[in-house]
Amino acid sequence: MRQLGFGLIGAAILLAAGAAAADEGGRSPVHYDLSFANAVHHEARITVTYRDMGHAPVRFEMSRSSPGRYAIHEFAKNVYSVSAVDGAGRPLTVDRTDPYGWTVGGHDGTVSLTYTLYADRADGTYSQIDATHAHLNMPATLMWARGQDDRPATLTFHPFDPSWRVASQLRPTAEANTFAAPNLQYLMDSPTELSDHMVREWQVDDAGTPRTIRIAVHHAGTAAEADTFAEKARKVVAQQIAIFGDVPDYDFGTYTFLADYLPHVSGDGMEHRNSTIITDTRSFKDANFDQLGTLSHEYFHSWNVERIRPDELEPFDFTRANPTPSLWFAEGFTSYYGPLAIRRAGESTVDGFLEEMGGQLDFILNSPARQYGSPRDMSLRAPFTDAATSIDPTNPNIFASYYPYGAVIAMALDLTLRERFEGLTLDDYMKHMWRTHGANEKPYTPDDLRRGLAEVTRDARFADAFFAASVDGSALPDFAPLLARAGVTLRPRSATAAWAGPARLQVAGAVVRLASATVPGTPLYVAGIERGDQIVSLGGAAIDSQAAWDRALQQGRPGEEADIRFIQRGIERSARLRFANDPAIELVRTETAGGQVSADQLALREAWLGAATQ
């Protein structure tokens, strides 16, 4: 079980040679052997060996889900050429009766199963193997035997290129390229990068105990760029430690960022207990070190989600989706603190932070999905949205991501605490959740989040009302006065422009189609226009390009009407379109908006966002 395995890591992996010890039942460790001779064609050849298995048939499986992801992913689809032998090397029959597993019987207590894995997507969910690296997310890579979760494991890697080194949260052993894990839960939570990467590391103080933070950067850039990125990361890490007032007790004393910044990877970030995958198609130079945003978000997860952990994720079930109603807190509050830590570290400006949070607030305030569910409801839709795949379209108006939804709630709560409770901030709430559920790794329930707010404020009525309105319900506070206290103005982004709705157009030659679904209550929706319709004319002007559409909008004013002609599934139709005011908002410093700010407002802003810089 995950909590037990992590709590007993010191006892689970002991041998002086670094290999895994037998489990409590005296059974031998599982051993994986991974070779990459055909890496140029994205293949690995993997052998997993179980000993002391008795005589019953053994069922091997590939996972269908992965830690940090909430949807189903069919990793078995990339496994083939499966064979098995017993301890004497005799071939065994491998039966496959369903898509997810293989059963091996007739063995002598030892089963070595060998298979080929195809892998060509480098992100937080999948694996990629090529001549430049082996980027391995373990659920997408390793088979495991049902019922053997508590066995420790060892893994031996055979690099394709002599320059490849191994970066992982797995425990190194005395044997070259061999690593260990205490159980299946830890093993599957341990992504691994084999490549010619650059390593930068430093130590942080945990009440007198040093913890090592390291970044393994696989990129085509320079050593100086890796140095710059590491220095920025060091500042962000320090700010996050200050928020909680404590460093997690990283297993084996180390936390590792596994960074792949290459054109052939896919942009992503995925948290794990003592490490994170962070990937980007852009180089440091092209992105101007914008990768820091993902790093900050994922590192915050080493507290929030990996240790301050929803009860529904314990233990993680690799055979199904793992939903929780608390993603608005686990992911959403992290989405608030990620950019906030960067701002406090001096690696972004106040204006930059307000622009980012203003975008999230604009999205949530104007989302039609709020009428269909609360943040808790949106959290439970994660198995349908978190990199999930399906063929049929989904109504985009019924879901608002728990990432910005939770971030907006976090900002509201932070500003409300600062207003109503002298000396209290959201940092204090996060510290409280860390002390009561994170440091002791006691998973929390949804009600524990409400109870924690009541305890830190000493005001159960306030906590109950806040959760009832904005977590169990869809209400949001009036942000304008909350922000004004910090000298921040909430204002319309385009106060006088005519607006037809959040239309995204697709232009092919002279044909202009609506590429996005229309939103209930907006002019296009009311006019009966939907995604895929061809816009023929607006206000008598032919629409044959994005520029033509923009010009036609500029001719109107909010409240005015214009004829719109469109072709909907082969039928030409016409309607009256009544222009509206654009509801988009933005956040700016009050002085930027031409207002006056007081010393109290500036003091609150600095206490919230860090030193007073632009």
Coordinates of C-alpha atoms in Angstrom, one line a residue:
M1 CA 0.0 0.0 0.0
R2 CA 1.3 3.4 -0.9
Q3 CA 1.3 5.0 2.6
L4 CA 2.8 2.0 4.3
G5 CA 5.5 1.5 1.6
F6 CA 6.5 5.2 1.7
G7 CA 6.5 5.4 5.5
L8 CA 8.8 2.3 5.8
I9 CA 11.2 3.1 3.0
G10 CA 14.2 3.2 5.4
A11 CA 13.4 -0.4 6.4
A12 CA 12.3 -1.6 3.0
I13 CA 15.6 -1.0 1.2
L14 CA 18.5 -1.9 3.3
L15 CA 21.2 -4.0 1.8
A16 CA 24.7 -2.5 1.9
A17 CA 25.1 -3.4 -1.8
G18 CA 21.9 -1.3 -2.4
A19 CA 19.8 -4.2 -3.7
A20 CA 16.2 -4.6 -2.5
A21 CA 15.6 -6.8 0.5
A22 CA 13.0 -9.6 0.5
D23 CA 9.6 -8.7 1.6
E24 CA 8.1 -9.6 5.0
G25 CA 7.0 -13.0 3.7
G26 CA 10.6 -13.8 2.6
R27 CA 9.8 -13.6 -1.0
S28 CA 12.5 -12.5 -3.4
P29 CA 12.5 -9.0 -5.0
V30 CA 11.0 -8.5 -8.4
H31 CA 13.7 -7.8 -11.0
Y32 CA 13.4 -5.8 -14.2
D33 CA 16.0 -5.8 -17.0
L34 CA 15.6 -3.1 -19.6
S35 CA 17.6 -2.9 -22.8
F36 CA 17.4 -0.4 -25.6
A37 CA 19.2 -2.0 -28.5
N38 CA 16.5 -1.0 -31.0
A39 CA 16.1 2.5 -29.6
V40 CA 16.2 4.2 -33.0
H41 CA 12.9 2.5 -33.7
H42 CA 11.4 3.4 -30.3
E43 CA 11.6 -0.1 -28.9
A44 CA 12.8 -1.5 -25.5
R45 CA 13.1 -5.2 -24.7
I46 CA 12.1 -5.8 -21.0
T47 CA 12.3 -8.8 -18.9
V48 CA 10.6 -9.0 -15.5
T49 CA 11.4 -12.0 -13.2
Y50 CA 9.4 -13.1 -10.2
R51 CA 10.7 -15.9 -7.9
D52 CA 9.1 -17.8 -5.0
M53 CA 5.7 -17.7 -6.7
G54 CA 4.5 -21.1 -5.7
H55 CA 2.8 -23.1 -8.4
A56 CA -0.4 -21.1 -9.2
P57 CA -0.7 -19.3 -12.6
V58 CA 0.7 -15.8 -12.5
R59 CA -1.2 -12.9 -14.1
F60 CA 0.9 -10.1 -15.6
E61 CA -0.7 -6.7 -16.4
M62 CA 0.0 -3.4 -17.8
S63 CA -1.4 -0.4 -16.0
R64 CA -4.5 1.5 -17.2
S65 CA -3.8 4.6 -15.2
S66 CA -0.8 6.6 -13.9
P67 CA -0.1 8.6 -10.7
G68 CA -0.9 12.2 -11.3
R69 CA -3.3 11.4 -14.1
Y70 CA -7.0 10.9 -13.5
A71 CA -8.2 9.3 -16.7
I72 CA -7.7 5.9 -18.2
H73 CA -4.7 5.3 -20.5
E74 CA -4.4 2.0 -22.3
F75 CA -0.7 1.3 -21.9
A76 CA -1.1 -2.4 -22.9
K77 CA -1.6 -1.3 -26.5
N78 CA 2.1 -0.8 -27.0
V79 CA 3.2 -4.2 -25.6
Y80 CA 3.9 -7.2 -27.9
S81 CA 6.2 -10.2 -28.6
V82 CA 5.5 -11.6 -25.2
S83 CA 7.2 -14.8 -24.0
A84 CA 8.1 -16.5 -20.7
V85 CA 10.4 -19.1 -19.3
D86 CA 10.7 -20.7 -15.9
G87 CA 13.7 -20.9 -13.5
A88 CA 15.3 -23.6 -15.6
G89 CA 14.9 -21.7 -18.8
R90 CA 12.1 -23.9 -20.1
P91 CA 9.5 -22.0 -22.3
L92 CA 6.1 -21.4 -20.7
T93 CA 2.7 -20.9 -22.3
V94 CA 1.5 -17.3 -22.2
D95 CA -2.3 -17.0 -22.4
R96 CA -4.0 -13.7 -23.2
T97 CA -7.7 -13.7 -22.6
D98 CA -8.3 -9.9 -22.2
P99 CA -6.7 -6.7 -23.5
Y100 CA -4.9 -5.9 -20.3
G101 CA -3.1 -9.0 -19.0
W102 CA -1.2 -12.2 -19.8
T103 CA -1.4 -15.4 -17.7
V104 CA 1.5 -17.8 -17.3
G105 CA 1.1 -21.3 -15.7
G106 CA 3.1 -24.5 -15.4
H107 CA 6.1 -22.8 -13.9
D108 CA 8.5 -24.0 -11.2
G109 CA 8.0 -21.0 -8.9
T110 CA 10.0 -18.7 -11.1
V111 CA 8.6 -16.8 -14.1
S112 CA 10.6 -14.5 -16.4
L113 CA 8.4 -12.7 -18.8
T114 CA 9.9 -10.8 -21.7
Y115 CA 8.2 -8.3 -23.9
T116 CA 8.8 -5.5 -26.4
L117 CA 7.6 -2.0 -25.6
Y118 CA 7.0 0.6 -28.3
A119 CA 7.3 4.1 -26.9
D120 CA 7.4 7.5 -28.7
R121 CA 5.8 10.2 -26.6
A122 CA 7.8 12.0 -23.9
D123 CA 5.5 13.7 -21.4
G124 CA 4.3 13.0 -17.9
T125 CA 2.1 10.1 -18.9
Y126 CA 3.8 8.1 -21.6
S127 CA 7.3 6.9 -22.4
Q128 CA 9.7 7.8 -25.3
I129 CA 12.6 5.8 -26.5
D130 CA 15.0 6.9 -29.3
A131 CA 18.6 7.5 -30.0
T132 CA 18.7 10.6 -27.8
H133 CA 17.1 9.2 -24.6
A134 CA 14.9 6.8 -22.8
H135 CA 12.2 8.8 -21.1
L136 CA 10.2 6.3 -19.0
N137 CA 7.0 6.7 -17.1
M138 CA 6.8 3.4 -15.3
P139 CA 3.1 2.6 -15.7
A140 CA 3.6 3.0 -19.5
T141 CA 6.7 0.8 -19.3
L142 CA 6.6 -2.0 -16.8
M143 CA 4.4 -5.1 -16.5
W144 CA 3.6 -6.3 -13.0
A145 CA 2.1 -9.4 -11.4
R146 CA -1.3 -9.1 -9.7
G147 CA -1.2 -9.7 -6.0
Q148 CA 2.5 -9.0 -5.6
D149 CA 2.3 -5.3 -4.9
D150 CA 4.3 -5.4 -1.6
R151 CA 7.4 -7.0 -3.1
P152 CA 10.5 -4.8 -3.4
A153 CA 11.9 -4.4 -6.9
T154 CA 15.2 -3.8 -8.6
L155 CA 15.8 -2.5 -12.1
T156 CA 18.8 -2.8 -14.3
F157 CA 19.1 -0.5 -17.3
H158 CA 21.3 -1.2 -20.3
P159 CA 21.8 2.3 -22.0
F160 CA 21.7 2.5 -25.8
D161 CA 24.5 5.1 -25.7
P162 CA 27.5 5.0 -23.4
S163 CA 27.0 8.7 -22.6
W164 CA 23.6 8.0 -21.1
R165 CA 23.2 8.4 -17.3
V166 CA 20.2 7.5 -15.2
A167 CA 18.2 10.2 -13.3
S168 CA 15.4 9.0 -11.1
Q169 CA 13.9 9.1 -7.6
L170 CA 14.6 5.3 -7.4
R171 CA 17.3 4.4 -4.9
P172 CA 20.8 3.9 -6.5
T173 CA 22.6 0.6 -5.6
A174 CA 26.2 -0.4 -5.6
E175 CA 25.7 -2.0 -9.0
A176 CA 26.1 0.2 -12.0
N177 CA 22.7 1.3 -13.6
T178 CA 20.8 -0.8 -11.0
F179 CA 18.2 0.9 -8.8
A180 CA 15.7 -0.2 -6.2
A181 CA 12.1 0.5 -5.0
P182 CA 10.4 -0.7 -1.9
N183 CA 7.1 -1.8 -3.5
L184 CA 4.9 -1.5 -6.6
Q185 CA 3.4 1.8 -5.5
Y186 CA 6.8 3.5 -5.3
L187 CA 8.1 1.9 -8.4
M188 CA 5.2 3.0 -10.5
D189 CA 5.6 6.5 -9.1
S190 CA 9.2 6.8 -10.2
P191 CA 9.8 8.2 -13.7
T192 CA 13.3 7.7 -15.0
E193 CA 15.4 9.5 -17.6
L194 CA 18.3 7.9 -19.4
S195 CA 20.2 10.4 -21.5
D196 CA 23.3 12.6 -21.8
H197 CA 21.8 15.2 -19.5
M198 CA 23.3 18.0 -17.3
V199 CA 22.8 17.9 -13.6
R200 CA 22.6 20.9 -11.3
E201 CA 22.0 20.5 -7.6
W202 CA 22.0 22.3 -4.3
Q203 CA 21.0 21.6 -0.7
V204 CA 18.2 23.1 1.4
D205 CA 18.1 23.0 5.2
D206 CA 15.3 21.0 6.8
A207 CA 15.7 21.9 10.5
G208 CA 19.3 20.9 10.5
T209 CA 19.0 18.0 8.0
P210 CA 20.2 18.7 4.5
R211 CA 18.0 17.8 1.6
T212 CA 19.3 17.8 -2.0
I213 CA 17.4 19.4 -4.8
R214 CA 18.7 18.4 -8.3
I215 CA 17.7 19.2 -11.8
A216 CA 18.6 16.7 -14.6
V217 CA 18.3 18.8 -17.8
H218 CA 18.2 17.0 -21.2
H219 CA 18.4 19.8 -23.7
A220 CA 20.3 21.1 -26.7
G221 CA 21.3 24.3 -24.9
T222 CA 24.4 25.5 -23.1
A223 CA 25.8 24.8 -19.7
A224 CA 25.3 28.5 -18.9
E225 CA 21.6 28.2 -19.7
A226 CA 21.3 25.2 -17.3
D227 CA 23.1 27.3 -14.6
T228 CA 20.7 30.2 -15.1
F229 CA 17.6 28.0 -14.9
A230 CA 18.9 26.2 -11.8
E231 CA 19.5 29.6 -10.1
K232 CA 15.9 30.7 -10.9
A233 CA 14.7 27.3 -9.6
R234 CA 16.7 27.7 -6.4
K235 CA 14.9 31.0 -5.7
V236 CA 11.4 29.5 -6.4
V237 CA 12.2 26.4 -4.2
A238 CA 13.2 28.7 -1.3
Q239 CA 9.9 30.7 -1.6
Q240 CA 7.8 27.5 -1.5
I241 CA 9.7 26.2 1.5
A242 CA 9.0 29.5 3.2
I243 CA 5.2 29.0 2.6
F244 CA 5.1 25.7 4.5
G245 CA 8.0 26.4 6.9
D246 CA 9.2 22.9 6.3
V247 CA 10.9 20.7 3.7
P248 CA 9.3 17.3 3.0
D249 CA 11.4 14.3 4.2
Y250 CA 12.4 13.3 0.7
D251 CA 13.0 9.6 0.5
F252 CA 16.8 9.0 0.2
G253 CA 17.2 12.8 0.9
T254 CA 16.8 13.9 -2.7
Y255 CA 14.2 15.6 -4.9
T256 CA 14.8 15.4 -8.7
F257 CA 13.4 17.5 -11.6
L258 CA 13.5 15.4 -14.7
A259 CA 13.6 18.1 -17.5
D260 CA 13.4 17.3 -21.2
Y261 CA 13.4 20.5 -23.3
L262 CA 13.6 19.2 -26.9
P263 CA 11.6 19.7 -30.1
H264 CA 10.5 16.0 -30.2
V265 CA 9.0 15.9 -26.7
S266 CA 5.5 17.0 -25.7
G267 CA 5.0 19.9 -23.3
D268 CA 3.8 18.7 -19.9
G269 CA 4.5 18.5 -16.1
M270 CA 3.7 15.6 -13.8
E271 CA 4.3 15.4 -10.1
H272 CA 5.7 12.4 -8.2
R273 CA 6.6 11.8 -4.6
N274 CA 10.3 12.8 -4.8
S275 CA 10.5 14.0 -8.4
T276 CA 8.7 15.5 -11.3
I277 CA 8.7 15.3 -15.1
I278 CA 8.8 18.7 -16.8
T279 CA 8.9 18.8 -20.6
D280 CA 8.7 21.5 -23.3
T281 CA 9.3 21.6 -27.0
R282 CA 11.0 24.9 -26.7
S283 CA 14.6 25.6 -25.6
F284 CA 15.5 27.9 -22.7
K285 CA 16.4 30.6 -25.3
D286 CA 13.2 30.3 -27.3
A287 CA 11.0 30.2 -24.2
N288 CA 13.1 32.9 -22.2
F289 CA 13.1 30.4 -19.3
D290 CA 9.3 30.3 -19.2
Q291 CA 9.7 26.6 -18.2
L292 CA 10.0 28.0 -14.7
G293 CA 6.2 28.1 -14.5
T294 CA 5.8 24.4 -14.8
L295 CA 8.7 23.8 -12.5
S296 CA 7.1 25.9 -9.8
H297 CA 3.7 24.3 -10.2
E298 CA 5.1 20.7 -10.0
Y299 CA 7.4 21.4 -7.1
F300 CA 4.5 22.8 -5.0
H301 CA 3.0 19.3 -5.5
S302 CA 5.7 17.8 -3.3
W303 CA 3.7 19.2 -0.5
N304 CA 0.2 19.6 -2.0
V305 CA -1.0 16.2 -3.4
E306 CA 2.0 14.1 -2.8
R307 CA 1.9 14.4 1.0
I308 CA -1.2 16.6 1.7
R309 CA -3.0 13.9 -0.2
P310 CA -6.7 13.2 -1.0
D311 CA -7.9 10.1 0.7
E312 CA -9.4 8.8 -2.6
L313 CA -6.0 8.4 -4.1
E314 CA -4.7 6.0 -1.4
P315 CA -3.6 3.5 -2.5
F316 CA -3.5 4.4 -6.2
D317 CA -5.3 1.8 -8.3
F318 CA -3.4 1.2 -11.6
T319 CA -6.4 -0.7 -13.1
R320 CA -8.9 2.1 -13.2
A321 CA -9.4 5.9 -13.1
N322 CA -8.7 7.4 -9.7
P323 CA -11.1 10.3 -9.2
T324 CA -11.3 12.7 -6.2
P325 CA -13.6 15.6 -5.6
S326 CA -10.7 17.7 -4.2
L327 CA -8.8 18.5 -7.3
W328 CA -9.9 22.2 -7.0
F329 CA -7.6 22.2 -3.9
A330 CA -4.9 19.7 -5.0
E331 CA -4.5 21.2 -8.5
G332 CA -6.2 24.5 -8.3
F333 CA -4.5 25.9 -5.2
T334 CA -1.2 24.7 -6.8
S335 CA -2.1 26.7 -9.9
Y336 CA -2.3 29.8 -7.6
Y337 CA 0.9 29.2 -5.7
G338 CA 3.0 28.3 -8.8
P339 CA 3.0 31.8 -10.2
L340 CA 2.8 33.4 -6.8
A341 CA 6.1 31.7 -5.7
I342 CA 7.8 32.9 -8.9
R343 CA 6.6 36.5 -8.2
R344 CA 7.8 36.4 -4.6
A345 CA 11.1 35.0 -5.8
G346 CA 11.5 38.1 -8.0
E347 CA 11.5 36.1 -11.2
S348 CA 8.3 37.8 -12.5
T349 CA 6.8 41.2 -12.2
V350 CA 3.7 42.3 -10.3
D351 CA 2.2 43.1 -13.7
G352 CA 3.1 39.6 -15.0
F353 CA 1.4 37.9 -12.0
L354 CA -1.7 40.0 -12.4
E355 CA -1.9 39.3 -16.1
E356 CA -1.7 35.5 -15.4
M357 CA -4.2 35.6 -12.5
G358 CA -6.5 38.0 -14.4
G359 CA -6.6 35.5 -17.3
Q360 CA -7.7 32.7 -15.0
L361 CA -10.2 34.9 -13.2
D362 CA -11.7 36.1 -16.6
F363 CA -12.0 32.5 -17.7
I364 CA -13.9 31.4 -14.6
L365 CA -16.1 34.5 -14.2
N366 CA -17.3 34.2 -17.8
S367 CA -17.5 30.4 -17.9
P368 CA -21.0 29.1 -18.6
A369 CA -20.0 25.9 -16.8
R370 CA -20.5 27.4 -13.4
Q371 CA -24.2 26.9 -13.8
Y372 CA -23.6 23.2 -14.3
G373 CA -21.5 22.4 -11.3
S374 CA -19.3 23.5 -8.4
P375 CA -15.5 23.1 -8.1
R376 CA -16.1 19.7 -6.5
D377 CA -18.3 18.7 -9.4
M378 CA -15.6 19.8 -11.9
S379 CA -13.0 17.8 -10.0
L380 CA -15.0 14.6 -10.4
R381 CA -15.1 15.2 -14.2
A382 CA -11.3 14.7 -14.4
P383 CA -11.5 11.2 -15.8
F384 CA -13.3 12.6 -18.8
T385 CA -10.9 15.6 -19.3
D386 CA -7.4 14.9 -17.9
A387 CA -5.7 13.9 -21.2
A388 CA -8.6 11.5 -21.7
T389 CA -9.5 10.5 -25.3
S390 CA -12.8 9.8 -27.0
I391 CA -14.3 10.1 -30.4
D392 CA -17.6 11.8 -29.8
P393 CA -17.6 15.6 -29.1
T394 CA -18.4 16.8 -25.6
N395 CA -20.3 20.0 -24.8
P396 CA -17.5 22.4 -23.9
N397 CA -19.9 24.7 -22.0
I398 CA -20.5 22.3 -19.1
F399 CA -16.9 22.0 -17.8
A400 CA -14.6 24.6 -16.3
S401 CA -11.1 23.2 -15.4
Y402 CA -10.4 22.7 -11.8
Y403 CA -7.0 24.3 -12.4
P404 CA -8.2 27.9 -12.9
Y405 CA -11.4 27.3 -10.9
G406 CA -9.3 26.3 -7.8
A407 CA -6.7 29.0 -8.5
V408 CA -9.5 31.7 -8.4
I409 CA -10.9 30.2 -5.2
A410 CA -7.4 30.3 -3.7
M411 CA -7.0 34.0 -4.6
A412 CA -10.4 34.8 -3.2
L413 CA -9.7 33.0 0.1
D414 CA -6.2 34.5 0.4
L415 CA -7.6 38.1 0.0
T416 CA -10.6 37.4 2.2
L417 CA -8.4 36.0 5.0
R418 CA -6.2 39.1 4.8
E419 CA -9.3 41.3 5.1
R420 CA -11.2 39.5 7.8
F421 CA -8.6 37.9 10.0
E422 CA -5.7 40.0 11.2
G423 CA -2.4 38.3 10.5
L424 CA -3.9 35.4 8.7
T425 CA -3.2 34.5 5.0
L426 CA -3.7 31.5 2.8
D427 CA -0.1 30.5 3.7
D428 CA -1.3 29.9 7.2
Y429 CA -4.0 27.6 5.9
M430 CA -1.5 25.7 3.8
K431 CA 0.8 25.3 6.8
H432 CA -2.1 24.0 8.9
M433 CA -3.0 21.4 6.2
W434 CA 0.7 20.4 6.1
R435 CA 1.0 19.9 9.8
T436 CA -2.3 18.1 10.2
H437 CA -2.2 16.0 7.0
G438 CA 1.1 16.4 5.1
A439 CA 3.9 16.0 7.6
N440 CA 2.3 12.9 9.1
E441 CA 1.0 11.7 5.7
K442 CA -2.6 11.3 6.9
P443 CA -4.8 11.5 3.8
Y444 CA -7.6 14.1 4.0
T445 CA -11.2 13.9 3.1
P446 CA -13.2 16.8 1.5
D447 CA -14.6 17.6 5.0
D448 CA -11.1 17.8 6.4
L449 CA -10.4 20.8 4.1
R450 CA -13.4 22.7 5.5
R451 CA -12.5 21.6 9.0
G452 CA -8.9 22.8 8.5
L453 CA -10.1 26.3 7.5
A454 CA -12.3 26.4 10.6
E455 CA -9.4 25.5 12.8
V456 CA -6.9 28.0 11.3
T457 CA -9.5 30.9 11.4
R458 CA -11.1 29.7 14.6
D459 CA -14.4 30.6 12.9
A460 CA -16.4 27.5 11.9
R461 CA -19.3 29.7 10.7
F462 CA -17.0 31.4 8.2
A463 CA -15.5 28.2 7.0
D464 CA -18.9 26.5 6.6
A465 CA -20.2 29.5 4.6
F466 CA -17.2 29.8 2.4
F467 CA -17.3 26.1 1.5
A468 CA -21.1 26.0 1.0
A469 CA -21.0 29.0 -1.3
S470 CA -17.8 28.5 -3.3
V471 CA -16.7 24.9 -3.1
D472 CA -20.0 22.9 -2.8
G473 CA -21.7 25.7 -4.7
S474 CA -20.7 27.9 -7.6
A475 CA -20.8 31.4 -6.1
L476 CA -17.7 33.6 -6.1
P477 CA -17.1 36.7 -4.0
D478 CA -17.1 40.2 -5.5
F479 CA -13.4 40.4 -6.5
A480 CA -13.3 44.1 -7.2
P481 CA -13.3 45.3 -3.5
L482 CA -11.0 42.5 -2.4
L483 CA -8.4 43.4 -5.0
A484 CA -8.8 47.1 -4.5
R485 CA -7.5 46.7 -0.9
A486 CA -4.2 45.7 -2.5
G487 CA -4.2 48.5 -5.0
V488 CA -5.3 46.2 -7.9
T489 CA -8.1 47.3 -10.2
L490 CA -10.5 44.8 -12.0
R491 CA -11.7 46.4 -15.2
P492 CA -13.2 45.5 -18.6
R493 CA -10.6 44.6 -21.1
S494 CA -12.6 46.2 -24.0
A495 CA -15.3 48.5 -22.6
T496 CA -16.8 49.9 -25.9
A497 CA -16.1 47.2 -28.6
A498 CA -19.0 45.3 -30.1
W499 CA -18.9 41.6 -29.1
A500 CA -20.5 38.6 -30.7
G501 CA -19.1 36.0 -28.4
P502 CA -15.8 34.1 -27.9
A503 CA -15.6 33.1 -31.5
R504 CA -12.6 31.2 -32.8
L505 CA -12.6 31.1 -36.6
Q506 CA -11.2 28.6 -39.0
V507 CA -10.2 30.1 -42.4
A508 CA -9.6 27.9 -45.5
G509 CA -9.3 29.9 -48.6
A510 CA -12.3 32.2 -48.7
V511 CA -14.4 30.0 -46.4
V512 CA -14.7 31.1 -42.8
R513 CA -16.2 28.6 -40.3
L514 CA -16.8 28.9 -36.6
A515 CA -14.2 26.5 -35.0
S516 CA -15.5 26.7 -31.4
A517 CA -18.8 26.0 -29.8
T518 CA -20.9 29.1 -29.1
V519 CA -21.6 30.0 -25.4
P520 CA -25.2 30.2 -24.0
G521 CA -26.4 33.7 -23.7
T522 CA -23.9 35.2 -26.2
P523 CA -25.0 36.9 -29.4
L524 CA -23.9 34.1 -31.7
Y525 CA -25.6 31.4 -29.5
V526 CA -28.9 33.4 -29.4
A527 CA -28.7 33.8 -33.2
G528 CA -28.7 30.0 -33.5
I529 CA -25.1 29.7 -34.8
E530 CA -23.0 26.7 -33.8
R531 CA -19.5 25.2 -34.3
G532 CA -18.8 24.2 -37.9
D533 CA -21.2 26.8 -39.4
Q534 CA -19.8 28.9 -42.3
I535 CA -20.2 32.6 -41.8
V536 CA -21.2 34.2 -45.1
S537 CA -21.8 37.8 -44.2
L538 CA -22.2 40.1 -41.2
G539 CA -24.0 43.5 -41.6
G540 CA -24.0 43.0 -45.3
A541 CA -20.2 42.6 -45.5
A542 CA -18.9 39.4 -47.0
I543 CA -16.8 37.3 -44.5
D544 CA -14.0 35.7 -46.3
S545 CA -11.1 36.1 -43.8
Q546 CA -10.4 36.8 -40.2
A547 CA -9.7 40.4 -41.1
A548 CA -13.1 40.7 -42.7
W549 CA -14.8 39.4 -39.6
D550 CA -12.8 41.8 -37.4
R551 CA -13.8 44.8 -39.6
A552 CA -17.4 43.8 -39.5
L553 CA -17.4 43.8 -35.7
Q554 CA -15.7 47.2 -35.6
Q555 CA -18.6 48.6 -37.5
G556 CA -21.0 47.8 -34.7
R557 CA -21.6 49.0 -31.1
P558 CA -22.9 47.1 -28.1
G559 CA -26.7 47.0 -28.3
E560 CA -26.9 47.4 -32.1
E561 CA -28.1 44.7 -34.4
A562 CA -26.8 43.4 -37.7
D563 CA -27.9 40.7 -40.2
I564 CA -25.8 37.6 -40.2
R565 CA -25.9 35.0 -42.9
F566 CA -24.5 31.5 -42.4
I567 CA -24.5 28.0 -43.8
Q568 CA -25.4 25.3 -41.3
R569 CA -25.1 21.7 -42.4
G570 CA -25.7 22.6 -46.0
I571 CA -28.6 25.0 -45.4
E572 CA -28.1 28.7 -45.7
R573 CA -29.8 30.6 -42.9
S574 CA -30.0 34.2 -41.7
A575 CA -30.6 35.9 -38.3
R576 CA -30.4 39.1 -36.4
L577 CA -27.3 39.4 -34.3
R578 CA -27.5 41.8 -31.3
F579 CA -24.0 42.9 -30.3
A580 CA -23.1 42.9 -26.6
N581 CA -20.4 44.3 -24.4
D582 CA -17.3 42.2 -24.2
P583 CA -17.4 40.7 -20.6
A584 CA -13.6 40.0 -20.6
I585 CA -11.8 41.5 -17.6
E586 CA -8.2 42.2 -16.7
L587 CA -6.3 42.9 -13.5
V588 CA -3.9 45.9 -13.4
R589 CA -2.2 47.9 -10.7
T590 CA -4.5 50.8 -9.7
E591 CA -1.8 53.4 -10.5
T592 CA -1.5 51.9 -14.0
A593 CA -5.2 52.5 -14.4
G594 CA -4.7 56.2 -13.4
G595 CA -5.8 55.8 -9.8
Q596 CA -4.2 56.7 -6.5
V597 CA -2.9 54.1 -4.1
S598 CA -2.4 54.5 -0.4
A599 CA 0.4 53.3 1.8
D600 CA -1.9 50.7 3.3
Q601 CA -2.7 49.4 -0.2
L602 CA 0.9 49.2 -1.2
A603 CA 1.8 47.4 2.1
L604 CA -0.9 44.8 1.6
R605 CA 0.2 44.3 -2.0
E606 CA 3.8 43.8 -0.9
A607 CA 2.8 41.4 1.8
W608 CA 0.8 39.4 -0.7
L609 CA 3.0 39.5 -3.8
G610 CA 6.5 40.2 -2.4
A611 CA 8.8 43.2 -2.8
A612 CA 7.4 46.2 -4.6
T613 CA 8.7 45.9 -8.1
Q614 CA 6.9 46.5 -11.3

